[in-house]
Amino acid sequence: MSDSTDTSGPTTGAPGGGGAGSVAVHLDGITKRFPGVVANDDVDLRVERGTVHALLGENGAGKTTLMNVLYGLYEPSEGRVVVDGDPREFDSPRDAIDAGVGMIHQHFMLVDPMTVTENITLGNEPERLFGLAVDRDRAREAVVDLSERYGFDVDPDARIEDVGVGVQQRVEILKALYRGADVLILDEPTAVLTPQEVEELFGVFEELTAQGKTIIFITHKLREAMTAADDITVLRGGENVGTLDAADATRERLAELMVGREVLLDVDRAAATPGETVLDVRELVVGDTRGVRAVDDVSLSVREGEVFGIAGVDGNGQAELVEAVAGLRDADAGSVHLDGTDVTDTSRRDRVDAGMAYVPEDRQERGLVMDFDLVSNGLLGSQHARPFAENGRIDWERAREHAEEIVAEYDVRPADVDALAESLSGGNQQKFVVGREFARDPRLVVASHPTRGVDVGSTEFIHDRISELRSDGRAVLLVSSKLDEVQSLSDRLAVIYEGSFVDVVDPEAVTEEQLGLLMAGERPDADVSVEEVSR
Amino acid sequence: MSADGGRGDGDGPVEDTDAGTSWPDRLREYAVSMAGASAGERLFIALAAIVLSMLVGTVIVVAGGLVATCRTPVLTVADLTLCYDPVAVYDRLFFGALGDPLSEGWSPLNAQFAVTLRETTILVFTGLSVALAFRAGIFNIGTQGQLVVGALGSALTVLWAAPALSGVAGTVVLIPLGLLAGAVGGGFYGAIPGVLKAYAEANEVITTIMLNFVAVLVVRYLVSDHFQDPGSQAIQTASLPEYARFPSLFFDPRLNFSLVALAFALAVVGGVYYLLSHTSYGFDLRTAGLQPAAAEYGGVDSARTVVTSLTLSGALGGVGGAVYVLMVLGKFQRGVPSYGFDGITVSILAGNNPIGAVFAAFLFGVLQSGSSVVDFATRPTTSPPTAARPSNATARAAASGTVSAPSRGGRWSRSRRWRCWRCWASLRSSRRSRGSGSCSASSSRSRRSRRRSGGRSRSSSRQSAASSPRSRASSTSGSRGCSSSRRSPPSTAHT
Amino acid sequence: MTGSLLAGLLIGVLASTVLAAVFAVVCIEFRADQIIAGLAIWLIALGLAPFASQVVYGSPNTDGVGTLGTWTAPVLADIPLLGALFDAAPPVYLMFVAVIGGWYVLNRTAFGRWVRAAGENPRALDTAGVDVSRVRYAAVLLSGVLSGFGGAALAFNIGQFTGNGATMVNGKGFIAIVAYLFGNYNPVGALGSTMLFASLDAIQLRLQTQQILGVPNSLVQTIPFVAVIVVLALVGRTQIPEAAGEHYESGEE
């Protein structure tokens, strides 16, 4: 709205002269500090016009923060942003958009019930009748023109809620282009895409760069960076640890830069001594919120003293599978047995009572009541059970002791059980949730992304605890999108793709490459499976 | 969410707050920080809100006083005349409600204080009813309807059982029976929106409001067509026998207030507090109210919690209705005052805390009782309307408030007012006759209003269709100025 | 007479817009719970209107103000069945204008799209460079204007404001919420569903006056309310705008 000249439609061509080879974006010594954290430390980044630049790094390396600085969401503590050779100060994304910088967030900013055209033109609608009406023909034309120019296959009249994720992403890109973006930032664009859609996206990248657009995309996947990018910048701990020409980059080199040490940490531990079967899932089918089969015929079993890992690209049914096992989602078909008892239709509470601990994916939505203190949160799930409650009456003394034990053992800070959950940092929240669940004396632990958003020290601590559970003879079902995590902790590793297991492999024998193929739904040439997957 | 900055993960660093924020931003930040305030801060907020709403009330009284015309204004500046004196209003509102504690010979057993405590007692129940549902994350706007159903259930049950008993034994059996019947009636009526919400996802705010209307109409039908007291013009049941009513310790029995009922109310407060804070069920309920997804994770059956909490909430409202019947009226009569709606404001003012509800209920008891004193005591020729009920004061909603129905007596002549006073005084001496008798002033006015409405029978029949939400207006009108009987029977003019 | 009625109409609209403004400030600026704030506004209005009438007229009911009568459109009024639509009180015509206008604004203007986006995904609107708060303010104020018209129409229909009991409004605002839900969040659909509720109300009145079927009046009067509950139970699952009832704070990222 601030840019009235933009309302007429897309601006075309590269402003400010400079053909291919000139620097489109230069981040000059960017430092971004948050209270207690340095997210970016003196980062230099040059992106040449008409190229694809990958920003590679582990979770927490500072990639998104850096891009938020470029997009005007954060103001840098130090350093400057130079776009097309001009130093800029962005107070808001609007300024960035005006300077030709567009960002496609991981979570799409689309209005579901509206059409593609309505979404693309939102806020910049071409008008007629002195602003009394949207010029729908002109809007549609502009969208058709744009998608033809860049070879997008998008129906301008389709509703967003009716099209797939890949199309939605293209709509987001079109939205940025419509606003005249020359530099496109994409945050983890492949996280929600199928391999085919990823291929198509990379095709779109080529088309865009061929027409002079510049692309920066954030990823933590080596292969993608090497396939799609011209240049790769690796961030680690908020610092730029190297920019490479993609042609010269090798996986080993990138991995070493990313992790900062020899890759593949081997957890030294005793061989598994699996005992009785604790969890037995048979031919499970689960619908997602829209009723589509999110989990399609999955069978698995976890035994005492065993960690069963599930790897896969996010959104392939892991969340639904875990919730169905935990009793938070109804199964449409199949069964879940716990210690030989069919618990498919039992309530969540019954499963907790039967010895199931569950570290949920979203600790702030599910795992903790943010407005409760730690005493109450330590009670969550046990509020009906001994020793904390008897005859419906809660023993608050006991609950307090329990919370204090968790806080002490898991080094939760601040060590104050009267603190509200919301006042804790994410890492400490997670440690508290993990501590509470592991303290249940469980038969089965279901852990979903147990170290997501947790600092390195806490991550190692949680990993050690999971190993301890295993040696204590408990069954663990572990879901994570971090490959090294599932690979190093699991005894058997299943790869899930579109709701089904592609294969179950020996995590020590399988290579990352083979896993990558499996996660894309393909079988590698070498047979790595340890058991038949019923399909 | 693998965002490096990790806002969604909460461990993410927070952007430093800008130094140069505009005042609305700062004000909002302040308001937001207040929303997460501690108990002490909440108390401060509540008090600040009361003061603020009194200021608003003053403005309304002054504005009303400037608009109204009267023979002897309290203040005349040039052409402007102020008919109502805000200071006198607040003096009467608060001191009047306590029976003038600063004057000589004051006794806590005075009539006006009894009215205050009577109102308080019932408001405690409705406040608790709303608060309990609120804590479970449910907006029960239907306490009024539940109270009405509970009141009728209580009256009918006691009337049915009374002939079999008598004397002290009757009291000991009938009062608990009446309370139980009220709880069952109200609980049943609360369960309906509970089931609709849990299993059909029908929004409880709307269903409970609709059920309020339905309750009033169905109850009117039941009473007028099946349980009508043949000796009365008003739509009401027969009177309960004396032994089926709350014994009034210390206070004059004619004041319709019982310390036993108040003690029972306080015991229920303790019970609700215990339930919420010290039981597993209370934990479930609070968790479901704060964060439904976490409650589900913690093994709380959300559908069951919705139904049970609304049932319990309804039962509390129903008990309020039973107390109204067993303590105040001694029968069921159409036109139940809007205790249920006041319960919403009581609960919000108390921060949905059961203990706090006692104090909030007392404040509202004072306001209810005081408003009738105001009518009476401030007298330039017109009596100032009792506009100044501070209420519904949440921190977040800043100043908001209900304005109690204004006096109709604005243009009464002095003599009519006096007749009414005399009449009320005479009625006080005979408690039994209070229900069926009526003051001449008020009944003559009723006739007048009936005449007025004669030409538009359609609209009047529709208004009277649902007198519950603002029944205060109609039930008060018949007795305005007769201090103790704000809750006195409505005249037949509205039926 | 007509001039003063027009003035009354405008003042009525103004009054209800002021209340809507209070609601908007409390909810948008101070992020109060929308249900609580809405109830507070309801209770304030419920007390304030009869109070104002008391001050001015000495009674919760105002003196008669006259009605607008009917305007008959020649020729059109003679059309069978539909003719009744063209032989009606002015507010009826105003209502048709409001329905068509509402539909047009929501579906054909940029502002209407912003309103829908602000309800479905405010962040999308924000990142598109539109101030979500301003859009929401405008929407709430417009809602106040429309309900003001509704109230004025009600008063002119009967020729008086009656503030007894539930006041003459008698829960119509709540029925409107359900009607809009039932009308699938669309002005034209809302017209259909309000006509359904209105006809139930009319049937109810007719049954009362004519004592058909011998059903007691009190029970007949419950028809509209029960209908609301039934509709709500049946369509409770209809999709409501994603972000309805939620606060939006721009710039949090």
Short mmCIF file of C-alpha atoms in Angstrom, two decimals, chain A residues 100 134 178 203 462:
data_model
loop_
_atom_site.label_atom_id
_atom_site.label_comp_id
_atom_site.label_asym_id
_atom_site.label_seq_id
_atom_site.Cartn_x
_atom_site.Cartn_y
_atom_site.Cartn_z
CA GLY A 100 13.09 -5.59 -4.71
CA VAL A 134 -11.04 -4.39 -8.08
CA TYR A 178 4.16 -9.44 -8.65
CA GLY A 203 13.39 -26.05 -12.50
CA ILE A 462 18.80 -35.79 26.23
#
